[in-house]
mmCIF file of N, CA and C in Angstrom:
data_model
loop_
_atom_site.group_PDB
_atom_site.id
_atom_site.type_symbol
_atom_site.label_atom_id
_atom_site.label_comp_id
_atom_site.label_asym_id
_atom_site.label_seq_id
_atom_site.Cartn_x
_atom_site.Cartn_y
_atom_site.Cartn_z
ATOM 1 N N THR A 29 122.183 121.031 86.462
ATOM 2 C CA THR A 29 120.793 121.420 86.597
ATOM 3 C C THR A 29 120.557 122.494 87.876
ATOM 4 N N ALA A 30 119.793 123.248 88.055
ATOM 5 C CA ALA A 30 119.746 124.266 89.107
ATOM 6 C C ALA A 30 118.814 123.728 89.931
ATOM 7 N N LEU A 31 119.136 123.614 91.118
ATOM 8 C CA LEU A 31 118.278 122.967 92.342
ATOM 9 C C LEU A 31 117.003 124.335 92.629
ATOM 10 N N GLY A 32 116.014 123.956 92.898
ATOM 11 C CA GLY A 32 114.522 124.773 92.877
ATOM 12 C C GLY A 32 113.914 125.014 91.305
ATOM 13 N N SER A 33 114.635 124.529 90.295
ATOM 14 C CA SER A 33 114.524 125.064 89.183
ATOM 15 C C SER A 33 112.827 124.519 89.088
ATOM 16 N N THR A 34 112.011 125.009 88.368
ATOM 17 C CA THR A 34 110.667 124.206 88.129
ATOM 18 C C THR A 34 110.910 123.741 86.471
ATOM 19 N N THR A 35 111.838 123.479 86.020
ATOM 20 C CA THR A 35 112.143 122.694 84.918
ATOM 21 C C THR A 35 112.134 121.268 85.112
ATOM 22 N N CYS A 36 111.230 120.510 84.246
ATOM 23 C CA CYS A 36 111.186 119.085 84.169
ATOM 24 C C CYS A 36 112.121 118.458 83.356
ATOM 25 N N TYR A 37 112.814 117.172 83.784
ATOM 26 C CA TYR A 37 114.277 116.522 83.202
ATOM 27 C C TYR A 37 113.189 115.256 82.603
ATOM 28 N N ASN A 38 114.285 114.928 81.497
ATOM 29 C CA ASN A 38 113.901 113.477 81.526
ATOM 30 C C ASN A 38 115.834 112.357 81.222
ATOM 31 N N LEU A 39 115.741 111.312 82.024
ATOM 32 C CA LEU A 39 116.728 111.102 82.420
ATOM 33 C C LEU A 39 117.016 109.246 82.286
ATOM 34 N N TYR A 40 117.862 108.866 81.954
ATOM 35 C CA TYR A 40 118.146 107.129 82.046
ATOM 36 C C TYR A 40 119.083 106.573 83.225
ATOM 37 N N GLY A 41 118.965 105.584 83.716
ATOM 38 C CA GLY A 41 120.628 105.696 84.812
ATOM 39 C C GLY A 41 119.893 103.989 85.042
ATOM 40 N N VAL A 42 120.804 103.594 85.557
ATOM 41 C CA VAL A 42 121.194 102.135 86.236
ATOM 42 C C VAL A 42 120.652 102.010 87.492
ATOM 43 N N VAL A 43 120.019 101.248 88.200
ATOM 44 C CA VAL A 43 119.498 101.181 89.202
ATOM 45 C C VAL A 43 120.595 100.327 90.526
ATOM 46 N N ILE A 44 121.317 100.917 91.365
ATOM 47 C CA ILE A 44 122.231 100.618 92.042
ATOM 48 C C ILE A 44 121.818 100.330 93.303
ATOM 49 N N ASP A 45 120.742 100.577 94.146
ATOM 50 C CA ASP A 45 119.762 100.290 95.131
ATOM 51 C C ASP A 45 118.751 100.661 95.023
ATOM 52 N N ALA A 46 117.854 99.932 95.968
ATOM 53 C CA ALA A 46 116.364 100.057 95.869
ATOM 54 C C ALA A 46 115.726 99.881 97.354
ATOM 55 N N HIS A 47 114.677 100.392 97.579
ATOM 56 C CA HIS A 47 114.339 99.566 98.966
ATOM 57 C C HIS A 47 112.659 100.043 98.366
ATOM 58 N N MET A 48 111.956 98.633 99.030
ATOM 59 C CA MET A 48 110.495 98.616 98.624
ATOM 60 C C MET A 48 109.556 99.221 98.868
ATOM 61 N N PRO A 49 108.493 99.681 98.529
ATOM 62 C CA PRO A 49 107.296 100.745 98.531
ATOM 63 C C PRO A 49 106.996 100.814 99.870
ATOM 64 N N HIS A 50 107.101 102.134 100.653
ATOM 65 C CA HIS A 50 106.315 101.667 102.110
ATOM 66 C C HIS A 50 104.941 103.163 101.973
ATOM 67 N N GLN A 51 103.992 102.609 102.829
ATOM 68 C CA GLN A 51 103.056 103.699 102.906
ATOM 69 C C GLN A 51 103.576 105.111 103.661
ATOM 70 N N LYS A 52 102.874 106.219 103.325
ATOM 71 C CA LYS A 52 103.253 107.521 104.060
ATOM 72 C C LYS A 52 101.943 107.691 104.747
ATOM 73 N N LYS A 53 101.752 108.665 105.788
ATOM 74 C CA LYS A 53 100.676 108.767 106.902
ATOM 75 C C LYS A 53 99.668 109.127 105.950
ATOM 76 N N GLU A 54 99.581 110.094 105.235
ATOM 77 C CA GLU A 54 98.690 110.357 104.136
ATOM 78 C C GLU A 54 98.547 109.340 102.846
ATOM 79 N N ASN A 55 97.210 109.223 102.960
ATOM 80 C CA ASN A 55 96.843 108.085 101.395
ATOM 81 C C ASN A 55 98.251 108.161 100.242
ATOM 82 N N GLY A 56 98.870 107.560 100.425
ATOM 83 C CA GLY A 56 99.855 107.638 99.194
ATOM 84 C C GLY A 56 101.214 106.823 99.426
ATOM 85 N N PHE A 57 101.740 105.964 98.798
ATOM 86 C CA PHE A 57 103.174 105.342 98.818
ATOM 87 C C PHE A 57 104.843 105.938 98.413
ATOM 88 N N CYS A 58 105.409 105.722 98.939
ATOM 89 C CA CYS A 58 106.783 106.052 98.487
ATOM 90 C C CYS A 58 107.601 105.250 98.248
ATOM 91 N N GLN A 59 108.671 105.440 97.653
ATOM 92 C CA GLN A 59 109.975 104.550 96.973
ATOM 93 C C GLN A 59 111.410 104.930 96.798
ATOM 94 N N PHE A 60 112.146 104.622 97.404
ATOM 95 C CA PHE A 60 113.741 105.058 97.081
ATOM 96 C C PHE A 60 114.509 104.293 96.452
ATOM 97 N N ILE A 61 115.412 104.819 95.242
ATOM 98 C CA ILE A 61 116.068 104.431 94.864
ATOM 99 C C ILE A 61 117.113 105.052 94.561
ATOM 100 N N LYS A 62 118.424 104.335 94.343
ATOM 101 C CA LYS A 62 119.587 105.165 93.708
ATOM 102 C C LYS A 62 119.964 104.590 92.491
ATOM 103 N N ILE A 63 120.252 105.620 91.775
ATOM 104 C CA ILE A 63 120.583 105.795 89.843
ATOM 105 C C ILE A 63 122.178 106.037 89.638
ATOM 106 N N ILE A 64 122.672 105.792 89.115
ATOM 107 C CA ILE A 64 124.223 106.039 88.466
ATOM 108 C C ILE A 64 123.958 106.184 87.099
ATOM 109 N N ASP A 65 124.554 106.731 86.247
ATOM 110 C CA ASP A 65 124.730 106.809 84.652
ATOM 111 C C ASP A 65 126.507 107.171 84.164
ATOM 112 N N PRO A 66 126.678 107.153 83.554
ATOM 113 C CA PRO A 66 128.473 107.391 82.873
ATOM 114 C C PRO A 66 128.742 108.734 83.273
ATOM 115 N N SER A 67 128.046 109.750 83.602
ATOM 116 C CA SER A 67 128.097 111.120 83.835
ATOM 117 C C SER A 67 128.832 111.252 85.537
ATOM 118 N N MET A 68 128.471 110.338 86.179
ATOM 119 C CA MET A 68 128.520 110.327 87.728
ATOM 120 C C MET A 68 129.583 108.892 87.743
ATOM 121 N N HIS A 69 129.468 108.208 87.146
ATOM 122 C CA HIS A 69 130.388 106.943 87.681
ATOM 123 C C HIS A 69 131.265 106.667 86.723
ATOM 124 N N HIS A 70 132.307 106.230 87.134
ATOM 125 C CA HIS A 70 133.742 106.354 86.063
ATOM 126 C C HIS A 70 134.382 104.968 86.589
ATOM 127 N N LYS A 71 135.030 104.433 85.808
ATOM 128 C CA LYS A 71 135.691 103.334 85.884
ATOM 129 C C LYS A 71 137.204 103.805 86.630
ATOM 130 N N LEU A 72 137.783 102.615 87.120
ATOM 131 C CA LEU A 72 139.342 102.915 87.708
ATOM 132 C C LEU A 72 139.983 103.340 86.154
ATOM 133 N N LYS A 73 141.045 104.556 86.772
ATOM 134 C CA LYS A 73 141.575 105.249 85.867
ATOM 135 C C LYS A 73 143.378 105.165 86.192
ATOM 136 N N THR A 74 144.124 104.765 84.883
ATOM 137 C CA THR A 74 145.467 104.476 85.476
ATOM 138 C C THR A 74 146.191 106.000 85.143
ATOM 139 N N ASP A 75 146.943 106.033 86.486
ATOM 140 C CA ASP A 75 148.058 107.277 86.205
ATOM 141 C C ASP A 75 149.159 107.149 85.851
ATOM 142 N N ASP A 76 149.585 107.980 84.882
ATOM 143 C CA ASP A 76 150.937 107.757 83.861
ATOM 144 C C ASP A 76 152.200 107.777 84.597
ATOM 145 N N SER A 77 151.747 108.755 85.797
ATOM 146 C CA SER A 77 153.030 108.968 86.180
ATOM 147 C C SER A 77 153.591 107.922 87.315
ATOM 148 N N THR A 78 152.620 107.138 88.107
ATOM 149 C CA THR A 78 152.824 106.418 89.000
ATOM 150 C C THR A 78 152.070 104.803 88.749
ATOM 151 N N ARG A 79 151.943 104.756 87.566
ATOM 152 C CA ARG A 79 151.240 103.735 87.232
ATOM 153 C C ARG A 79 149.945 102.693 88.110
ATOM 154 N N ASN A 80 149.721 103.668 89.024
ATOM 155 C CA ASN A 80 148.769 103.039 89.972
ATOM 156 C C ASN A 80 147.098 103.392 89.437
ATOM 157 N N GLN A 81 146.475 102.313 89.793
ATOM 158 C CA GLN A 81 145.210 102.668 89.500
ATOM 159 C C GLN A 81 144.345 103.545 90.382
ATOM 160 N N GLN A 82 143.685 104.394 90.141
ATOM 161 C CA GLN A 82 142.737 105.170 90.994
ATOM 162 C C GLN A 82 141.501 105.355 90.655
ATOM 163 N N GLU A 83 140.691 105.359 91.850
ATOM 164 C CA GLU A 83 139.094 105.395 91.434
ATOM 165 C C GLU A 83 138.652 106.948 91.698
ATOM 166 N N LEU A 84 137.890 107.331 90.195
ATOM 167 C CA LEU A 84 137.760 108.668 90.290
ATOM 168 C C LEU A 84 136.552 109.144 91.267
ATOM 169 N N ASN A 85 136.002 110.450 91.349
ATOM 170 C CA ASN A 85 134.831 110.609 92.219
ATOM 171 C C ASN A 85 133.617 109.905 91.348
ATOM 172 N N ASN A 86 133.122 108.943 92.263
ATOM 173 C CA ASN A 86 131.861 108.404 91.823
ATOM 174 C C ASN A 86 130.807 109.128 93.070
ATOM 175 N N GLY A 87 129.317 108.939 91.957
ATOM 176 C CA GLY A 87 128.350 109.646 92.866
ATOM 177 C C GLY A 87 127.020 108.711 92.525
ATOM 178 N N CYS A 88 126.228 108.875 92.714
ATOM 179 C CA CYS A 88 124.445 108.448 92.651
ATOM 180 C C CYS A 88 123.848 109.754 92.800
ATOM 181 N N ALA A 89 122.569 109.559 92.367
ATOM 182 C CA ALA A 89 121.397 110.556 92.518
ATOM 183 C C ALA A 89 120.111 109.577 93.142
ATOM 184 N N SER A 90 119.739 110.266 94.078
ATOM 185 C CA SER A 90 118.919 109.547 95.197
ATOM 186 C C SER A 90 117.624 109.654 94.540
ATOM 187 N N VAL A 91 116.743 109.321 94.322
ATOM 188 C CA VAL A 91 115.417 109.517 93.703
ATOM 189 C C VAL A 91 113.889 108.770 94.191
ATOM 190 N N THR A 92 113.077 109.719 94.756
ATOM 191 C CA THR A 92 111.846 109.396 95.670
ATOM 192 C C THR A 92 110.908 109.492 94.812
ATOM 193 N N PHE A 93 109.987 108.207 94.515
ATOM 194 C CA PHE A 93 108.759 108.435 93.849
ATOM 195 C C PHE A 93 107.767 108.661 94.695
ATOM 196 N N PHE A 94 106.732 109.250 94.158
ATOM 197 C CA PHE A 94 105.199 109.272 95.150
ATOM 198 C C PHE A 94 104.018 109.093 94.545
ATOM 199 N N ALA A 95 103.104 107.995 94.688
ATOM 200 C CA ALA A 95 102.039 107.910 94.114
ATOM 201 C C ALA A 95 100.968 107.244 95.426
ATOM 202 N N ARG A 96 99.784 107.399 94.641
ATOM 203 C CA ARG A 96 98.830 106.926 95.305
ATOM 204 C C ARG A 96 98.165 105.460 95.533
ATOM 205 N N SER A 97 98.930 104.697 94.412
ATOM 206 C CA SER A 97 98.952 103.215 95.054
ATOM 207 C C SER A 97 100.478 102.550 94.782
ATOM 208 N N LYS A 98 100.996 101.515 95.347
ATOM 209 C CA LYS A 98 101.650 100.468 95.023
ATOM 210 C C LYS A 98 101.846 100.442 93.308
ATOM 211 N N ALA A 99 100.969 99.932 92.590
ATOM 212 C CA ALA A 99 100.832 99.928 91.203
ATOM 213 C C ALA A 99 101.308 100.929 90.316
ATOM 214 N N LEU A 100 101.321 102.076 90.914
ATOM 215 C CA LEU A 100 101.819 103.261 89.933
ATOM 216 C C LEU A 100 103.407 103.607 90.407
ATOM 217 N N LEU A 101 103.934 102.754 91.151
ATOM 218 C CA LEU A 101 105.239 102.837 91.545
ATOM 219 C C LEU A 101 106.023 102.226 90.549
ATOM 220 N N PRO A 102 107.049 102.572 90.052
ATOM 221 C CA PRO A 102 108.552 102.066 88.899
ATOM 222 C C PRO A 102 108.215 100.282 89.637
ATOM 223 N N ILE A 103 108.336 99.712 88.294
ATOM 224 C CA ILE A 103 108.720 98.097 88.913
ATOM 225 C C ILE A 103 110.381 97.846 88.423
ATOM 226 N N TYR A 104 111.422 97.354 89.335
ATOM 227 C CA TYR A 104 112.452 96.816 88.882
ATOM 228 C C TYR A 104 112.433 95.404 89.210
ATOM 229 N N HIS A 105 113.505 94.804 88.726
ATOM 230 C CA HIS A 105 113.474 93.565 89.034
ATOM 231 C C HIS A 105 115.015 93.107 89.999
ATOM 232 N N ARG A 106 115.873 93.965 89.476
ATOM 233 C CA ARG A 106 117.440 93.796 90.022
ATOM 234 C C ARG A 106 117.863 94.654 90.317
ATOM 235 N N VAL A 107 119.216 94.654 90.700
ATOM 236 C CA VAL A 107 120.050 95.768 90.551
ATOM 237 C C VAL A 107 120.566 95.505 89.170
ATOM 238 N N GLY A 108 120.748 96.791 88.478
ATOM 239 C CA GLY A 108 121.547 96.657 86.974
ATOM 240 C C GLY A 108 120.436 97.337 86.228
ATOM 241 N N ASP A 109 119.101 97.015 86.578
ATOM 242 C CA ASP A 109 118.210 97.536 85.598
ATOM 243 C C ASP A 109 118.203 98.609 85.362
ATOM 244 N N ILE A 110 117.891 99.147 83.797
ATOM 245 C CA ILE A 110 118.076 100.257 83.584
ATOM 246 C C ILE A 110 116.568 101.039 83.616
ATOM 247 N N ILE A 111 116.475 102.396 84.182
ATOM 248 C CA ILE A 111 115.115 103.086 84.425
ATOM 249 C C ILE A 111 115.196 104.179 83.802
ATOM 250 N N ARG A 112 114.122 104.542 83.082
ATOM 251 C CA ARG A 112 113.782 105.624 82.253
ATOM 252 C C ARG A 112 113.129 106.694 83.171
ATOM 253 N N ILE A 113 113.233 108.014 83.534
ATOM 254 C CA ILE A 113 112.602 108.723 84.426
ATOM 255 C C ILE A 113 112.012 109.798 83.506
ATOM 256 N N GLN A 114 110.882 110.106 83.553
ATOM 257 C CA GLN A 114 110.117 111.534 82.224
ATOM 258 C C GLN A 114 109.823 112.349 83.422
ATOM 259 N N ARG A 115 109.904 113.826 83.328
ATOM 260 C CA ARG A 115 108.940 114.752 83.491
ATOM 261 C C ARG A 115 109.797 115.254 85.373
ATOM 262 N N ALA A 116 110.755 114.836 85.746
ATOM 263 C CA ALA A 116 111.345 115.010 86.998
ATOM 264 C C ALA A 116 111.638 116.023 87.498
ATOM 265 N N ASN A 117 111.292 116.251 88.809
ATOM 266 C CA ASN A 117 111.786 117.838 89.435
ATOM 267 C C ASN A 117 113.061 117.746 90.235
ATOM 268 N N ILE A 118 114.282 118.428 89.992
ATOM 269 C CA ILE A 118 115.292 118.397 90.512
ATOM 270 C C ILE A 118 115.431 118.914 91.607
ATOM 271 N N GLY A 119 115.597 118.665 92.819
ATOM 272 C CA GLY A 119 115.677 119.141 94.357
ATOM 273 C C GLY A 119 117.042 118.916 95.217
#
């Protein structure tokens, strides 16, 4: 993806961290979560030459949701839930 692009994206991810929704100064709520998918997170890899396990570059995506009420924010029950995000702007 390109930052600043006006293209909307659809994606799936596994929730690894989430914060409770909180009210913004202007009439609305926001919520932050972190997600991963197989393209960002890799299992331990065995190096053939040294037979040592190495952690590959692991990353996550931080997602911020904005809504006029708490009821419109996504519902998750626990870490490990799979979330589908539609029409997201990447920034």
